[in-house]
């Protein structure tokens, strides 16, 4: 089905009312009360194969997840093979511009129809094995030497569809064809927020894959808290941020953090701001596994795909307002793309990896979260609310 648009009155600077209220709640450094919320979790939720299997069965197979960015398939007639989840997905945009998803398997003998991980443009999708051909809406439209299959009807052999909807700059899918998951509570608000940031109209400057030997929850946790920034990022980006709490919102199972940077002064909200992202950082969790982080000239999106209890594939996208058309813009984006790899790849993802290595040795049974990590506990609550055992 097509994207569901939330009806939200635009606030100043094109933001939703909800975003604007969160920004106005940011206080000067000396006025920010330090939270003292505490939570903990047993280490087994990260290391246990049984827990991983339960998450796959009860959460990832039954809730919508982000398959890719809308901006990655910007035109009708485009298709993308997406294997990051371990399920062979085929994402298409049909001739009417509607995003669709299918199992990437020909109905003849099961060959993958599209390989690689880059979008391709073609009005038809032809199997590389025997050239059975499909339209972008999944209908079978051609069988070579069809007379040798006298009992087959093309109308009965469309690609196996997956529940799909588009919103917030994302193409969301249900990974199991037996289920038709509806958008989770709060998804309309999250999509409205992200569209207010322009995520649905941006250009994908770069995409990277990280194959990490660690649990997906270890990878997601640093993006739910600011406690690590002055420590883990001390030699990189720490100087850009204050060591203070963000304004936190739980939106259904989704999360939003709004943080003032070190140069933030509430007085700037009374004037005309040329680039809000110079002063404010938005960080979103599109539950269960997609992180969005704003920067002054780009937005980072990370889709964290669990592959095993100790393996996570991160599908990273860097999005900018438009394709660079001059050397200055290209140099700026290239520098940012390199910095993101150094900060996220070399610091955040490294932290997740060394957690897995250390805790796998045994001896530590519980991990703890303090006030500056207050959204991690609710994240785990949300995950656990889906599990049946």
Short mmCIF file of N, CA, C and O in Angstrom, two decimals, residues 2-3 68-80 90-102 120-123 125 135-137 166 169-171 200:
data_model
loop_
_atom_site.label_atom_id
_atom_site.label_comp_id
_atom_site.label_asym_id
_atom_site.label_seq_id
_atom_site.Cartn_x
_atom_site.Cartn_y
_atom_site.Cartn_z
N UNK A 2 0.29 2.37 -0.30
CA UNK A 2 1.06 3.59 -0.42
C UNK A 2 1.30 4.21 0.95
O UNK A 2 0.68 3.85 1.95
N UNK A 3 2.21 5.17 0.96
CA UNK A 3 2.58 5.80 2.23
C UNK A 3 1.37 6.42 2.90
O UNK A 3 0.48 6.96 2.26
N UNK A 68 14.74 -0.26 2.73
CA UNK A 68 15.67 0.66 2.08
C UNK A 68 15.08 2.07 2.13
O UNK A 68 13.99 2.29 2.66
N UNK A 69 15.81 3.02 1.58
CA UNK A 69 15.37 4.41 1.53
C UNK A 69 14.51 4.65 0.29
O UNK A 69 14.80 4.13 -0.80
N UNK A 70 13.48 5.45 0.43
CA UNK A 70 12.70 5.87 -0.73
C UNK A 70 13.60 6.53 -1.78
O UNK A 70 13.43 6.31 -2.99
N UNK A 71 14.55 7.32 -1.30
CA UNK A 71 15.43 8.05 -2.21
C UNK A 71 16.36 7.12 -2.99
O UNK A 71 16.96 7.55 -3.98
N UNK A 72 16.50 5.88 -2.56
CA UNK A 72 17.36 4.95 -3.27
C UNK A 72 16.69 4.36 -4.50
O UNK A 72 17.35 3.82 -5.37
N UNK A 73 15.36 4.46 -4.54
CA UNK A 73 14.58 4.05 -5.72
C UNK A 73 13.72 5.24 -6.13
O UNK A 73 12.50 5.22 -5.97
N UNK A 74 14.33 6.30 -6.66
CA UNK A 74 13.59 7.54 -6.86
C UNK A 74 12.64 7.54 -8.05
O UNK A 74 11.77 8.40 -8.12
N UNK A 75 12.77 6.58 -8.99
CA UNK A 75 12.00 6.64 -10.23
C UNK A 75 11.20 5.36 -10.46
O UNK A 75 11.62 4.27 -10.04
N UNK A 76 10.06 5.46 -11.14
CA UNK A 76 9.33 4.25 -11.53
C UNK A 76 10.21 3.33 -12.38
O UNK A 76 11.09 3.79 -13.10
N UNK A 77 9.97 2.03 -12.25
CA UNK A 77 10.73 1.07 -13.04
C UNK A 77 12.07 0.71 -12.45
O UNK A 77 12.89 0.08 -13.12
N UNK A 78 12.33 1.07 -11.19
CA UNK A 78 13.59 0.72 -10.55
C UNK A 78 13.39 -0.49 -9.64
O UNK A 78 12.29 -0.74 -9.14
N UNK A 79 14.46 -1.24 -9.42
CA UNK A 79 14.41 -2.40 -8.52
C UNK A 79 15.73 -2.54 -7.78
O UNK A 79 16.77 -2.04 -8.22
N UNK A 80 15.66 -3.21 -6.62
CA UNK A 80 16.83 -3.37 -5.77
C UNK A 80 16.76 -4.73 -5.08
O UNK A 80 15.73 -5.08 -4.50
N UNK A 90 13.26 -8.42 -2.98
CA UNK A 90 13.29 -7.64 -4.21
C UNK A 90 12.37 -6.45 -4.00
O UNK A 90 11.16 -6.61 -3.82
N UNK A 91 12.94 -5.25 -3.99
CA UNK A 91 12.18 -4.02 -3.79
C UNK A 91 12.04 -3.35 -5.15
O UNK A 91 13.04 -3.18 -5.87
N UNK A 92 10.83 -2.97 -5.52
CA UNK A 92 10.61 -2.33 -6.82
C UNK A 92 9.78 -1.07 -6.65
O UNK A 92 9.12 -0.87 -5.63
N UNK A 93 9.82 -0.24 -7.68
CA UNK A 93 8.89 0.87 -7.80
C UNK A 93 8.19 0.71 -9.15
O UNK A 93 8.85 0.75 -10.20
N UNK A 94 6.90 0.46 -9.12
CA UNK A 94 6.20 0.11 -10.36
C UNK A 94 5.98 1.34 -11.24
O UNK A 94 6.40 2.45 -10.90
N UNK A 95 5.32 1.14 -12.35
CA UNK A 95 5.17 2.22 -13.34
C UNK A 95 4.35 3.39 -12.79
O UNK A 95 4.43 4.52 -13.31
N UNK A 96 3.55 3.15 -11.75
CA UNK A 96 2.78 4.21 -11.12
C UNK A 96 3.55 4.87 -9.98
O UNK A 96 3.04 5.79 -9.34
N UNK A 97 4.76 4.39 -9.70
CA UNK A 97 5.57 4.96 -8.63
C UNK A 97 5.33 4.34 -7.27
O UNK A 97 5.88 4.81 -6.27
N UNK A 98 4.52 3.27 -7.20
CA UNK A 98 4.23 2.62 -5.93
C UNK A 98 5.35 1.65 -5.57
O UNK A 98 5.78 0.83 -6.40
N UNK A 99 5.84 1.73 -4.34
CA UNK A 99 6.88 0.83 -3.86
C UNK A 99 6.26 -0.52 -3.51
O UNK A 99 5.21 -0.60 -2.89
N UNK A 100 6.95 -1.59 -3.92
CA UNK A 100 6.49 -2.95 -3.66
C UNK A 100 7.68 -3.79 -3.22
O UNK A 100 8.84 -3.45 -3.50
N UNK A 101 7.37 -4.91 -2.58
CA UNK A 101 8.43 -5.83 -2.15
C UNK A 101 7.97 -7.27 -2.38
O UNK A 101 6.79 -7.59 -2.22
N UNK A 102 8.93 -8.12 -2.75
CA UNK A 102 8.66 -9.52 -3.05
C UNK A 102 9.81 -10.38 -2.54
O UNK A 102 10.91 -9.87 -2.27
N UNK A 120 18.73 -0.87 -9.92
CA UNK A 120 18.81 -0.96 -11.38
C UNK A 120 17.53 -0.40 -11.97
O UNK A 120 16.47 -0.44 -11.35
N UNK A 121 17.62 0.11 -13.19
CA UNK A 121 16.46 0.68 -13.87
C UNK A 121 16.10 -0.20 -15.05
O UNK A 121 16.89 -0.41 -15.96
N UNK A 122 14.90 -0.75 -15.02
CA UNK A 122 14.41 -1.57 -16.12
C UNK A 122 12.91 -1.73 -15.96
O UNK A 122 12.42 -1.96 -14.86
N UNK A 123 12.19 -1.61 -17.07
CA UNK A 123 10.74 -1.76 -17.02
C UNK A 123 10.34 -3.19 -16.72
O UNK A 123 9.24 -3.45 -16.23
N UNK A 125 11.77 -7.28 -15.33
CA UNK A 125 12.76 -8.00 -14.54
C UNK A 125 12.81 -9.42 -15.09
O UNK A 125 11.81 -10.15 -15.04
N UNK A 135 6.88 -8.00 -14.55
CA UNK A 135 6.73 -6.54 -14.47
C UNK A 135 7.10 -6.09 -13.06
O UNK A 135 7.21 -6.89 -12.13
N UNK A 136 7.28 -4.77 -12.90
CA UNK A 136 7.68 -4.24 -11.59
C UNK A 136 6.60 -4.41 -10.54
O UNK A 136 6.88 -4.28 -9.34
N UNK A 137 5.37 -4.71 -10.94
CA UNK A 137 4.32 -4.99 -9.96
C UNK A 137 4.27 -6.46 -9.59
O UNK A 137 3.37 -6.91 -8.87
N UNK A 166 5.12 2.77 2.40
CA UNK A 166 6.17 3.78 2.26
C UNK A 166 5.81 4.99 3.10
O UNK A 166 4.67 5.47 3.05
N UNK A 169 10.31 8.60 4.26
CA UNK A 169 11.54 8.41 3.47
C UNK A 169 12.01 6.97 3.46
O UNK A 169 13.09 6.69 2.95
N UNK A 170 11.21 6.05 4.01
CA UNK A 170 11.56 4.64 4.07
C UNK A 170 10.57 3.80 3.27
O UNK A 170 9.38 4.13 3.17
N UNK A 171 11.05 2.66 2.77
CA UNK A 171 10.19 1.60 2.28
C UNK A 171 10.22 0.50 3.33
O UNK A 171 11.27 -0.08 3.61
N UNK A 200 12.39 12.15 2.77
CA UNK A 200 11.76 11.49 1.63
C UNK A 200 12.13 12.13 0.30
O UNK A 200 11.83 11.57 -0.76
#
